[in-house]
mmCIF file of C-alpha atoms and ligand atoms in Angstrom:
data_model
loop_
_atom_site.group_PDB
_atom_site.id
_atom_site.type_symbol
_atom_site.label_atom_id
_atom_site.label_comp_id
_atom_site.label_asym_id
_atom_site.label_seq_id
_atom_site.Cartn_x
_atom_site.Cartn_y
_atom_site.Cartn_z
ATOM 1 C CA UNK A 1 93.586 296.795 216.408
ATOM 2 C CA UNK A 2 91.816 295.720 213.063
ATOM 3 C CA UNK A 3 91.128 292.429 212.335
ATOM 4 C CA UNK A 4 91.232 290.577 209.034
ATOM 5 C CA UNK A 5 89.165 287.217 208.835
ATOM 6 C CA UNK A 6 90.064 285.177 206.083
ATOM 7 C CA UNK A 7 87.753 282.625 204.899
ATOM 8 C CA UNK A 8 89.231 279.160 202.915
ATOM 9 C CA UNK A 9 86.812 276.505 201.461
ATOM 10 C CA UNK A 10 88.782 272.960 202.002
ATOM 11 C CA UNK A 11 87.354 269.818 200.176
ATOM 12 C CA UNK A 12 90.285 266.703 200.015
ATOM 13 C CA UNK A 13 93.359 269.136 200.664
ATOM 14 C CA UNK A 14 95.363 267.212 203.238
ATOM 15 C CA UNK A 15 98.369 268.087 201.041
ATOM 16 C CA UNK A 16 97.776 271.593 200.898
ATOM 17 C CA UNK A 17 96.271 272.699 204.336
ATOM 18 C CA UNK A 18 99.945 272.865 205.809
ATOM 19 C CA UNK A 19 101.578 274.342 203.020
ATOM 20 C CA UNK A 20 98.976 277.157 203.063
ATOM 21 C CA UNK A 21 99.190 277.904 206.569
ATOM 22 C CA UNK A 22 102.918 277.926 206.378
ATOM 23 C CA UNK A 23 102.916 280.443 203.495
ATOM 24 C CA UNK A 24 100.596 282.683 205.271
ATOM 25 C CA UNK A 25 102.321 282.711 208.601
ATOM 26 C CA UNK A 26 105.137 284.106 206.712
ATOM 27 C CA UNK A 27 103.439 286.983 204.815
ATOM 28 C CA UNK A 28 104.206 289.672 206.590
ATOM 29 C CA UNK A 29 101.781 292.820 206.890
ATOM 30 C CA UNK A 30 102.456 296.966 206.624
ATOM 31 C CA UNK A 31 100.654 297.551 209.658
ATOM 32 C CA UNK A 32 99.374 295.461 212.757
ATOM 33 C CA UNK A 33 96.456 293.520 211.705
ATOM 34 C CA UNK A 34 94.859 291.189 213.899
ATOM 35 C CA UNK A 35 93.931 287.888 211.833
ATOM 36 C CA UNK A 36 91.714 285.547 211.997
ATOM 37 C CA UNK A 37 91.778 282.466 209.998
ATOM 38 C CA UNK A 38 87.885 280.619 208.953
ATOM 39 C CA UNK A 39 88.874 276.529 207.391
ATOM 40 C CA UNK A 40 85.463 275.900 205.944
ATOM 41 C CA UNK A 41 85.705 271.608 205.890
ATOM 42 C CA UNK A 42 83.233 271.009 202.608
ATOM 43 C CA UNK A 43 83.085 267.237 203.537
ATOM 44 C CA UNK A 44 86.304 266.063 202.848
ATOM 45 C CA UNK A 45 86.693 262.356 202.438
ATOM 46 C CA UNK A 46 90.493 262.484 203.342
ATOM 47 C CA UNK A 47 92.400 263.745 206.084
ATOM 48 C CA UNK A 48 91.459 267.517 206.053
ATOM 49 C CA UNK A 49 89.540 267.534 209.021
ATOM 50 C CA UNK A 50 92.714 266.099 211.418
ATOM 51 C CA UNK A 51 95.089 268.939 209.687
ATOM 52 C CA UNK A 52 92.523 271.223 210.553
ATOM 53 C CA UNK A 53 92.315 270.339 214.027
ATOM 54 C CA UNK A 54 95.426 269.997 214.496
ATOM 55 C CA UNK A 55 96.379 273.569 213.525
ATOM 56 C CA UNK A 56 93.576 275.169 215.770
ATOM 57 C CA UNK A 57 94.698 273.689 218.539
ATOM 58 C CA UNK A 58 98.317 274.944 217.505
ATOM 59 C CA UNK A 59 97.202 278.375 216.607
ATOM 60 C CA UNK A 60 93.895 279.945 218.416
ATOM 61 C CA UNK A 61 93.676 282.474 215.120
ATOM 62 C CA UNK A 62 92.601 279.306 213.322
ATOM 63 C CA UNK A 63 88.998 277.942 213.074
ATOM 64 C CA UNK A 64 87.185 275.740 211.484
ATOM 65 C CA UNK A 65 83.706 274.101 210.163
ATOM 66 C CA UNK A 66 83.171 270.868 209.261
ATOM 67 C CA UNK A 67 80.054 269.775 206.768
ATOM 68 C CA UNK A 68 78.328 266.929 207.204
ATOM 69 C CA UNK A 69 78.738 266.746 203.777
ATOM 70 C CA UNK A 70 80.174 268.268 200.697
ATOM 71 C CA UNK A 71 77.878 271.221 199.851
ATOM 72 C CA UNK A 72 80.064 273.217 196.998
ATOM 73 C CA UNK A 73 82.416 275.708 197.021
ATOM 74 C CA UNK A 74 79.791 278.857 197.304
ATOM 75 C CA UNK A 75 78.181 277.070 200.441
ATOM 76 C CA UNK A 76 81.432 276.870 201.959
ATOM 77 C CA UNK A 77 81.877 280.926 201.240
ATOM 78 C CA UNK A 78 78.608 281.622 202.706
ATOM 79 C CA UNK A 79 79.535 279.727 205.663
ATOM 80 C CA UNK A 80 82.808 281.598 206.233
ATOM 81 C CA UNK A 81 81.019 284.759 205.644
ATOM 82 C CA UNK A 82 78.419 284.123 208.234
ATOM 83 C CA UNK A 83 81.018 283.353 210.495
ATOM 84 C CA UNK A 84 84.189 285.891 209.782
ATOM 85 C CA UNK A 85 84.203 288.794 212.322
ATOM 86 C CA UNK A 86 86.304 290.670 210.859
ATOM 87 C CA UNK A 87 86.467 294.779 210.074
ATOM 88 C CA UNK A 88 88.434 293.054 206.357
ATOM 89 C CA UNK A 89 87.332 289.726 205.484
ATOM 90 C CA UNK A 90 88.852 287.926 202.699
ATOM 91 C CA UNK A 91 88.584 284.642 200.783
ATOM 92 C CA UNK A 92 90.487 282.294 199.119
ATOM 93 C CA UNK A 93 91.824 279.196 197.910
ATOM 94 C CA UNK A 94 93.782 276.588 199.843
ATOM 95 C CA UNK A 95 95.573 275.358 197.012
ATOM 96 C CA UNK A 96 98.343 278.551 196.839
ATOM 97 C CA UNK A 97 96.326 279.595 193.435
ATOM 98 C CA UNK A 98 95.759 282.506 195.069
ATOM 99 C CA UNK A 99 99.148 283.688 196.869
ATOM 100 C CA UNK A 100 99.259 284.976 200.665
ATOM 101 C CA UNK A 101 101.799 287.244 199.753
ATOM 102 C CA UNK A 102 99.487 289.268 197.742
ATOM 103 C CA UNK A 103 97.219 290.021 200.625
ATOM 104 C CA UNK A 104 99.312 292.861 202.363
ATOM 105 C CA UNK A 105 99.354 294.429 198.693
ATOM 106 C CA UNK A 106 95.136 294.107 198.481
ATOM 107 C CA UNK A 107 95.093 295.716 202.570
ATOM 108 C CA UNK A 108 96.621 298.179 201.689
ATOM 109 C CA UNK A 109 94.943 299.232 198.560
ATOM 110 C CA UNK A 110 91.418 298.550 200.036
ATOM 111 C CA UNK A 111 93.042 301.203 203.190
ATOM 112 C CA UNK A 112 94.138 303.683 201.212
ATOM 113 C CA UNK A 113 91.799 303.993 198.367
ATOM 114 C CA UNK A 114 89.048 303.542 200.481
ATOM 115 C CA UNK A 115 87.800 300.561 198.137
ATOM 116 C CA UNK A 116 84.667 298.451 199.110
ATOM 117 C CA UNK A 117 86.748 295.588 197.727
ATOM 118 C CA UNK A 118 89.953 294.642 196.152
ATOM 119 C CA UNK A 119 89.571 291.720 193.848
ATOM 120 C CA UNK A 120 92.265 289.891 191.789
ATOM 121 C CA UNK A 121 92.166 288.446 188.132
ATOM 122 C CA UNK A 122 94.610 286.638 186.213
ATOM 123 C CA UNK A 123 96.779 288.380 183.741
ATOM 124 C CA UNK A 124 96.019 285.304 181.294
ATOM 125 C CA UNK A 125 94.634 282.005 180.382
ATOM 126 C CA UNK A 126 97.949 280.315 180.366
ATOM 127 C CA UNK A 127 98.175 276.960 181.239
ATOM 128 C CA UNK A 128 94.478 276.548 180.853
ATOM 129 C CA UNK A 129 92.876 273.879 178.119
ATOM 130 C CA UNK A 130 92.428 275.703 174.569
ATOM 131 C CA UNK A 131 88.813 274.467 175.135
ATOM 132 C CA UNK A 132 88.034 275.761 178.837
ATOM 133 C CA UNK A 133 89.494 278.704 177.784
ATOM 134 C CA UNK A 134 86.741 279.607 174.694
ATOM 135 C CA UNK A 135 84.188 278.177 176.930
ATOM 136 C CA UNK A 136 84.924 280.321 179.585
ATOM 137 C CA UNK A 137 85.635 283.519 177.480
ATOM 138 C CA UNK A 138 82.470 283.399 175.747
ATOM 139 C CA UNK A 139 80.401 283.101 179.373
ATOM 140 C CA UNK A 140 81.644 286.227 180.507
ATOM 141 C CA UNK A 141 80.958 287.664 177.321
ATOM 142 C CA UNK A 142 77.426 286.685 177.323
ATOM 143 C CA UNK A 143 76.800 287.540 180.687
ATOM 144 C CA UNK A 144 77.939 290.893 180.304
ATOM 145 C CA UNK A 145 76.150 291.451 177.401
ATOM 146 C CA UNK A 146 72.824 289.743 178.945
ATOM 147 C CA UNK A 147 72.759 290.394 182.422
ATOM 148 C CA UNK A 148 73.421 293.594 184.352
ATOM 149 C CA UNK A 149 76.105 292.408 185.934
ATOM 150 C CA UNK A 150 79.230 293.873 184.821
ATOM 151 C CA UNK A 151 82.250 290.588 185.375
ATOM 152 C CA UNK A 152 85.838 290.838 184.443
ATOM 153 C CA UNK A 153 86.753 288.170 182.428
ATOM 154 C CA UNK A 154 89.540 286.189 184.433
ATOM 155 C CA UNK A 155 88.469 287.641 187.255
ATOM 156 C CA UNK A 156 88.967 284.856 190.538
ATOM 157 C CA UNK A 157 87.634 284.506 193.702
ATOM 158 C CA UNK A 158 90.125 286.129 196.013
ATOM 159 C CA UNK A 159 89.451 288.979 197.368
ATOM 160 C CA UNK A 160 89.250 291.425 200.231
ATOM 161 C CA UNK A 161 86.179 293.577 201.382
ATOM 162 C CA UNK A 162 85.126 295.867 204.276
ATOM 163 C CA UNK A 163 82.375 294.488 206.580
ATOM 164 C CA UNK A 164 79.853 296.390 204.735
ATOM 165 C CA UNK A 165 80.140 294.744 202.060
ATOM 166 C CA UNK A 166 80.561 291.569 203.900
ATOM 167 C CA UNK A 167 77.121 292.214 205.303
ATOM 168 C CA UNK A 168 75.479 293.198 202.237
ATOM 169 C CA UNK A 169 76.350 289.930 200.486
ATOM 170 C CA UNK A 170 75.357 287.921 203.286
ATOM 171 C CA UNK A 171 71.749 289.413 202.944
ATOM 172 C CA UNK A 172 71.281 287.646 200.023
ATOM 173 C CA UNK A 173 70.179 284.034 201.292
ATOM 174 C CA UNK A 174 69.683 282.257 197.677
ATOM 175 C CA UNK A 175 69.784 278.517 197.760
ATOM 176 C CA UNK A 176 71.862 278.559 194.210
ATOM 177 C CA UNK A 177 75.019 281.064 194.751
ATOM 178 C CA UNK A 178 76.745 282.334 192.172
ATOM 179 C CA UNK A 179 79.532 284.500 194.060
ATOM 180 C CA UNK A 180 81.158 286.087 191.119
ATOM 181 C CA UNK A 181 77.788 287.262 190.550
ATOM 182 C CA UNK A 182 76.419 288.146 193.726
ATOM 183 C CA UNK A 183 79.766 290.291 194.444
ATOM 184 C CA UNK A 184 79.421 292.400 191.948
ATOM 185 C CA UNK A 185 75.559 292.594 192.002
ATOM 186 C CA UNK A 186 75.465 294.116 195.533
ATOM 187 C CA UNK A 187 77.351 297.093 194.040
ATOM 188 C CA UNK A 188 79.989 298.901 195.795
ATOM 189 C CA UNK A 189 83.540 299.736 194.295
ATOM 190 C CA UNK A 190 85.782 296.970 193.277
ATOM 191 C CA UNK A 191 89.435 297.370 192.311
ATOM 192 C CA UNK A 192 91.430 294.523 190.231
ATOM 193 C CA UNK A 193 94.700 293.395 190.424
ATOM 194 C CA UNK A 194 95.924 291.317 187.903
ATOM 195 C CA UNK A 195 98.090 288.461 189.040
ATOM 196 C CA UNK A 196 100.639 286.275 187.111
ATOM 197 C CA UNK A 197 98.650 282.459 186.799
ATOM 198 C CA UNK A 198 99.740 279.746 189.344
ATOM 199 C CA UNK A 199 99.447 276.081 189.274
ATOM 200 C CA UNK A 200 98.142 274.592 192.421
ATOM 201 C CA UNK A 201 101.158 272.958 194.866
ATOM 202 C CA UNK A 202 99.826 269.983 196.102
ATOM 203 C CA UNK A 203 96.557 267.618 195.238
ATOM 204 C CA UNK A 204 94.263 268.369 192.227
ATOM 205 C CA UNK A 205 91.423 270.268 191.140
ATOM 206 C CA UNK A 206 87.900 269.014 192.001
ATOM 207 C CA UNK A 207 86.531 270.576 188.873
ATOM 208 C CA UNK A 208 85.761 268.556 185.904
ATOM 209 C CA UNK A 209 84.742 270.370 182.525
ATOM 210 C CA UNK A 210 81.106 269.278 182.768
ATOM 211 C CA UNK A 211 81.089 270.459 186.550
ATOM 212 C CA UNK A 212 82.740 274.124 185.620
ATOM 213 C CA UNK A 213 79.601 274.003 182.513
ATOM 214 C CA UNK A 214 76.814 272.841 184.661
ATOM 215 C CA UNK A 215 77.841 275.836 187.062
ATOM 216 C CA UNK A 216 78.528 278.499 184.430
ATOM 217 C CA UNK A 217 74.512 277.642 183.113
ATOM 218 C CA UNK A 218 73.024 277.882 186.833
ATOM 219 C CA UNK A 219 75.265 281.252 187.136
ATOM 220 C CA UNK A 220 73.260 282.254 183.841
ATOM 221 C CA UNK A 221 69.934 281.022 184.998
ATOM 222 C CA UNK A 222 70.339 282.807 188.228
ATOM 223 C CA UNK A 223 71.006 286.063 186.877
ATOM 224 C CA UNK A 224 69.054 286.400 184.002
ATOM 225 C CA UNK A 225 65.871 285.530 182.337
ATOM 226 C CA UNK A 226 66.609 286.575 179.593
ATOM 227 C CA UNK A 227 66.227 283.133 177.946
ATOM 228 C CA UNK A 228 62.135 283.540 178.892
ATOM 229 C CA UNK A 229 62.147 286.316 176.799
ATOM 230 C CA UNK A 230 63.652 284.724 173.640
ATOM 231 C CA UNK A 231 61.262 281.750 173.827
ATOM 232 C CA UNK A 232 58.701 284.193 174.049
ATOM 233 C CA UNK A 233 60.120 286.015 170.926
ATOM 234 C CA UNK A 234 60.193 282.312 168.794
ATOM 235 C CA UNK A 235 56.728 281.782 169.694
ATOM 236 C CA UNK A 236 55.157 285.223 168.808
ATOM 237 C CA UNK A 237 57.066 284.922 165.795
ATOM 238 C CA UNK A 238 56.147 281.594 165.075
ATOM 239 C CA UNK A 239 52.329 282.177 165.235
ATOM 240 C CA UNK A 240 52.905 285.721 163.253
ATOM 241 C CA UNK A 241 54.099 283.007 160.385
ATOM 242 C CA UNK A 242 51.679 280.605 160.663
ATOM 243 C CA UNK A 243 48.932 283.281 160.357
ATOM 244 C CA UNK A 244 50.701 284.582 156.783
ATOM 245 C CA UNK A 245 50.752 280.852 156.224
ATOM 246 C CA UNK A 246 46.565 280.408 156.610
ATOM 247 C CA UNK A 247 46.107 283.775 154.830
ATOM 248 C CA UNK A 248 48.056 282.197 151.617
ATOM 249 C CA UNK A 249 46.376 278.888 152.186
ATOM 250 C CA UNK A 250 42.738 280.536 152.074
ATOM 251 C CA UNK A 251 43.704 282.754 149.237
ATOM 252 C CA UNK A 252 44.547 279.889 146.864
ATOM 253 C CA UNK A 253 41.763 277.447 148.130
ATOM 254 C CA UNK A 254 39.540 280.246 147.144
ATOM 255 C CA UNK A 255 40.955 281.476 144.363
ATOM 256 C CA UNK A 256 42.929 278.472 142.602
ATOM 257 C CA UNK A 257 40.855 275.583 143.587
ATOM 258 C CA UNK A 258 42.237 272.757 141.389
ATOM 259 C CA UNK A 259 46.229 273.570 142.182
ATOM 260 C CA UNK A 260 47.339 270.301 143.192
ATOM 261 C CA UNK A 261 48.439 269.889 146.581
ATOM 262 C CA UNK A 262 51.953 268.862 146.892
ATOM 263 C CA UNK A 263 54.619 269.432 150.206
ATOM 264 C CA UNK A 264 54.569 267.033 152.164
ATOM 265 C CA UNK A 265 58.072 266.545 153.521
ATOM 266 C CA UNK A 266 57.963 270.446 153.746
ATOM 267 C CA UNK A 267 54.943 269.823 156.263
ATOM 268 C CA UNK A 268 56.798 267.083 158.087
ATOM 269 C CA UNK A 269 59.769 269.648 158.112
ATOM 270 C CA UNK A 270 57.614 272.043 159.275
ATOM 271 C CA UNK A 271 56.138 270.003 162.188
ATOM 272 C CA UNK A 272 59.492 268.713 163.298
ATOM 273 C CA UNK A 273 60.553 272.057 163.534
ATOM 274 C CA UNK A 274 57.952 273.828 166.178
ATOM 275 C CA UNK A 275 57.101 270.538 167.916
ATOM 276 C CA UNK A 276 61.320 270.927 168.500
ATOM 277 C CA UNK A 277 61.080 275.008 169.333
ATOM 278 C CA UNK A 278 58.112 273.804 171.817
ATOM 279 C CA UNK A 279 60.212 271.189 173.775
ATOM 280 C CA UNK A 280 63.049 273.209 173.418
ATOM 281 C CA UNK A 281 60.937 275.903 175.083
ATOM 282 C CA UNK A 282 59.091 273.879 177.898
ATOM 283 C CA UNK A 283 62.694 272.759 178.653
ATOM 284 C CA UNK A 284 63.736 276.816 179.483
ATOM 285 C CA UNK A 285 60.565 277.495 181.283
ATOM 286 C CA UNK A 286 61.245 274.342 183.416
ATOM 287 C CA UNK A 287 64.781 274.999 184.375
ATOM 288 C CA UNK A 288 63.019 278.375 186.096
ATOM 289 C CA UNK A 289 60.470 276.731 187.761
ATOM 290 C CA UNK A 290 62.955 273.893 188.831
ATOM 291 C CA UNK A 291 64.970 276.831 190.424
ATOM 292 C CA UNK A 292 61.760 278.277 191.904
ATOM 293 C CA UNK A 293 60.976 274.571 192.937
ATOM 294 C CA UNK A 294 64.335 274.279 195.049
ATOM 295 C CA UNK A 295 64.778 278.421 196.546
ATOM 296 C CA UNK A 296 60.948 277.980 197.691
ATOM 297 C CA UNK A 297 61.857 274.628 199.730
ATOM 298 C CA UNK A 298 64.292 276.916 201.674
ATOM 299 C CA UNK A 299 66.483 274.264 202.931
ATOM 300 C CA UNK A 300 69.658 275.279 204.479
ATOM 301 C CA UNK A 301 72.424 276.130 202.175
ATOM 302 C CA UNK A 302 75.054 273.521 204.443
ATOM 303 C CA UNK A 303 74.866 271.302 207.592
ATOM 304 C CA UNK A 304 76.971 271.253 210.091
ATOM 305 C CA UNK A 305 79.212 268.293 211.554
ATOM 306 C CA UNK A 306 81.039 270.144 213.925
ATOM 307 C CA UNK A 307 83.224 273.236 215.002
ATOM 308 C CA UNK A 308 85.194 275.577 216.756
HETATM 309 N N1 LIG B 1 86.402 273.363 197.085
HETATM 310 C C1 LIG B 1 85.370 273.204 198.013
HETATM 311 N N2 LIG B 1 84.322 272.384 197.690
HETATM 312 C C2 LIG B 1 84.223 271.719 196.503
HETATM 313 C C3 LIG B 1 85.271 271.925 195.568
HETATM 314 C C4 LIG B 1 86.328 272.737 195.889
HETATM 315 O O1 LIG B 1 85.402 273.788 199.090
HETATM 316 O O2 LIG B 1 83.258 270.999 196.292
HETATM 317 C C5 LIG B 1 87.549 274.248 197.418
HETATM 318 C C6 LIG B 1 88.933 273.650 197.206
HETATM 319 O O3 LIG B 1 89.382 272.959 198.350
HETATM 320 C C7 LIG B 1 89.774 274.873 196.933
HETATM 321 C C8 LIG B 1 88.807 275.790 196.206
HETATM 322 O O4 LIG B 1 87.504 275.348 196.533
HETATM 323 O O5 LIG B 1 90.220 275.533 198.104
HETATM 324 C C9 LIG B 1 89.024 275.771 194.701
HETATM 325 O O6 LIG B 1 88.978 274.448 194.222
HETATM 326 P P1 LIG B 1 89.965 273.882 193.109
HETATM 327 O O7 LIG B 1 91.352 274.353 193.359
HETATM 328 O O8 LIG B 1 89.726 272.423 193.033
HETATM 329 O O9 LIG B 1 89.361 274.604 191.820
HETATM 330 P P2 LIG B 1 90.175 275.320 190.622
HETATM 331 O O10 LIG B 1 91.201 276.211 191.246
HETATM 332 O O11 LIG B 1 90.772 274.215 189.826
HETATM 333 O O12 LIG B 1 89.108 276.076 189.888
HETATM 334 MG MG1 LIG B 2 92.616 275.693 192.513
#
């Protein structure tokens, strides 16, 4: 018999932990799948943990790891991935966002179709802030247009994949993981389904604005160095103009030696203006090397407390 392993990041979801595990036990599958559930504990401060336990001793199908601290979403992924045995393995949220009952649905598609993966995206932005909404419209936007990568706008986390795939992601051992990104950057053939939004059922979301923004820029930064190139653009520009600028300088000192001199809050302008375009720019070229600075330490991507 197959197995499917699926993989759920936890961090302060003692309200939800049950409720998901009850909705799951009642999804029922199209053919006799083995399962095989992965509770990754992303250092909880609340009662996760004890639910947790509680339901693996219940239910051998259900494991779990605990962090010994909170490490993020994506290093509670690659922790479920490392650990998910599965011939499917899928992940998703705790909170219900992403519905059980669609998994027999993805199964089957990903059987039939011979998919790599079956991913799901939300039909809208409904319910979402008017803000979060441009913000997050115009990231996918630039990222498809700067980046290789090729992501559906809406597009969430759950999904589905065959152990290949499973495999290939898990090669990639970056520090920083963007897993939007690195699923679609290891290739392979994708399918979307597109979902009606849900609210989560219990508890709240951990993400604040800033948090979602601060993520979205080290997705960028990860993927693309593209900003390198445009500071190298300014500055070649920059120094193209300032040459024009000595030329014309030289020229009328040689040619028009009593014009008055006059400009000086143009110079100031001036000055302001690269001495800006040069911090601006040492600020880009550090954000790479800070990246470099923290993938070349190597540390482990998440510690573990304990598990079973
Ligand atoms: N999560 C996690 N670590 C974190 C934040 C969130 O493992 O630091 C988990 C959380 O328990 C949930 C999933 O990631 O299962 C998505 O989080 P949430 O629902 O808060 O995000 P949203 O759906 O609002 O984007
Ligand atoms: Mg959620």
């Amino acid at each position: 018999m197959e197995t499917l392993s699926i993989i759920i990041p936890v961090y302060n979801e003692e309200e939800t932990i049950n409720i998901f595990y009850e909705t799951l036990n009642k999804v029922e599958f199209n053919q006799s799948i083995g399962l095989e559930l992965w509770f990754i504990d992303d250092g909880s401060k609340d009662h996760s943990l004890m639910e947790l336990k509680k339901l693996s001793e219940k239910d051998s199908r259900v494991h779990y790891v605990s962090f010994s601290r909170n490490f993020g979403k994506e290093a509670a992924l690659f922790a479920g991935l490392e650990r998910a045995s599965g011939d499917y393995v899928a992940v998703m949220d705790v909170d219900l966002q992403d519905p059980p009952e669609l998994l027999p649905k993805m199964l089957d598609e990903i059987k039939e179709n011979d998919y790599d993966s079956v991913a799901t995206m939300r039909k809208d932005r409904d319910g979402e802030s008017k803000i979060r909404s441009f913000f997050a419209r115009k990231f996918y936007k630039w990222m498809n247009k700067i980046t290789s990568l090729k992501l559906v706008d809406g597009a969430r986390d759950f999904r589905i994949m065959t152990r290949q795939m499973t495999d290939s992601v898990l090669k990639m051992r970056e520090n920083k993981r963007f897993s939007k990104g690195l699923f679609n950057w290891v290739g392979f053939d994708t399918h979307y389904l597109a979902y009606e939004n849900r609210e989560r059922v219990a508890g709240k979301t951990s993400w604040s604005f800033w948090g979602l923004m601060k993520y979205a820029i080290e997705g960028f930064i990860s993927f693309s160095t593209a900003p390198l190139t445009l500071v190298t653009s300014v500055g070649a520009f920059s120094f193209v103009l300032s040459l024009i600028g000595a030329v014309v300088v030289i020229v009328r000192a040689i040619f028009f030696p009593h014009t008055s001199t006059f400009g000086w809050p143009s110079l100031v302008v001036i000055i302001l203006f690269f001495s800006g375009i040069q911090l601006l720019s040492l600020g880009i070229v550090g954000r790479y090397i800070a990246e470099i600075y923290m993938e070349v330490k190597d540390r482990p991507i998440y510690l573990v407390k304990e598990e079973k």
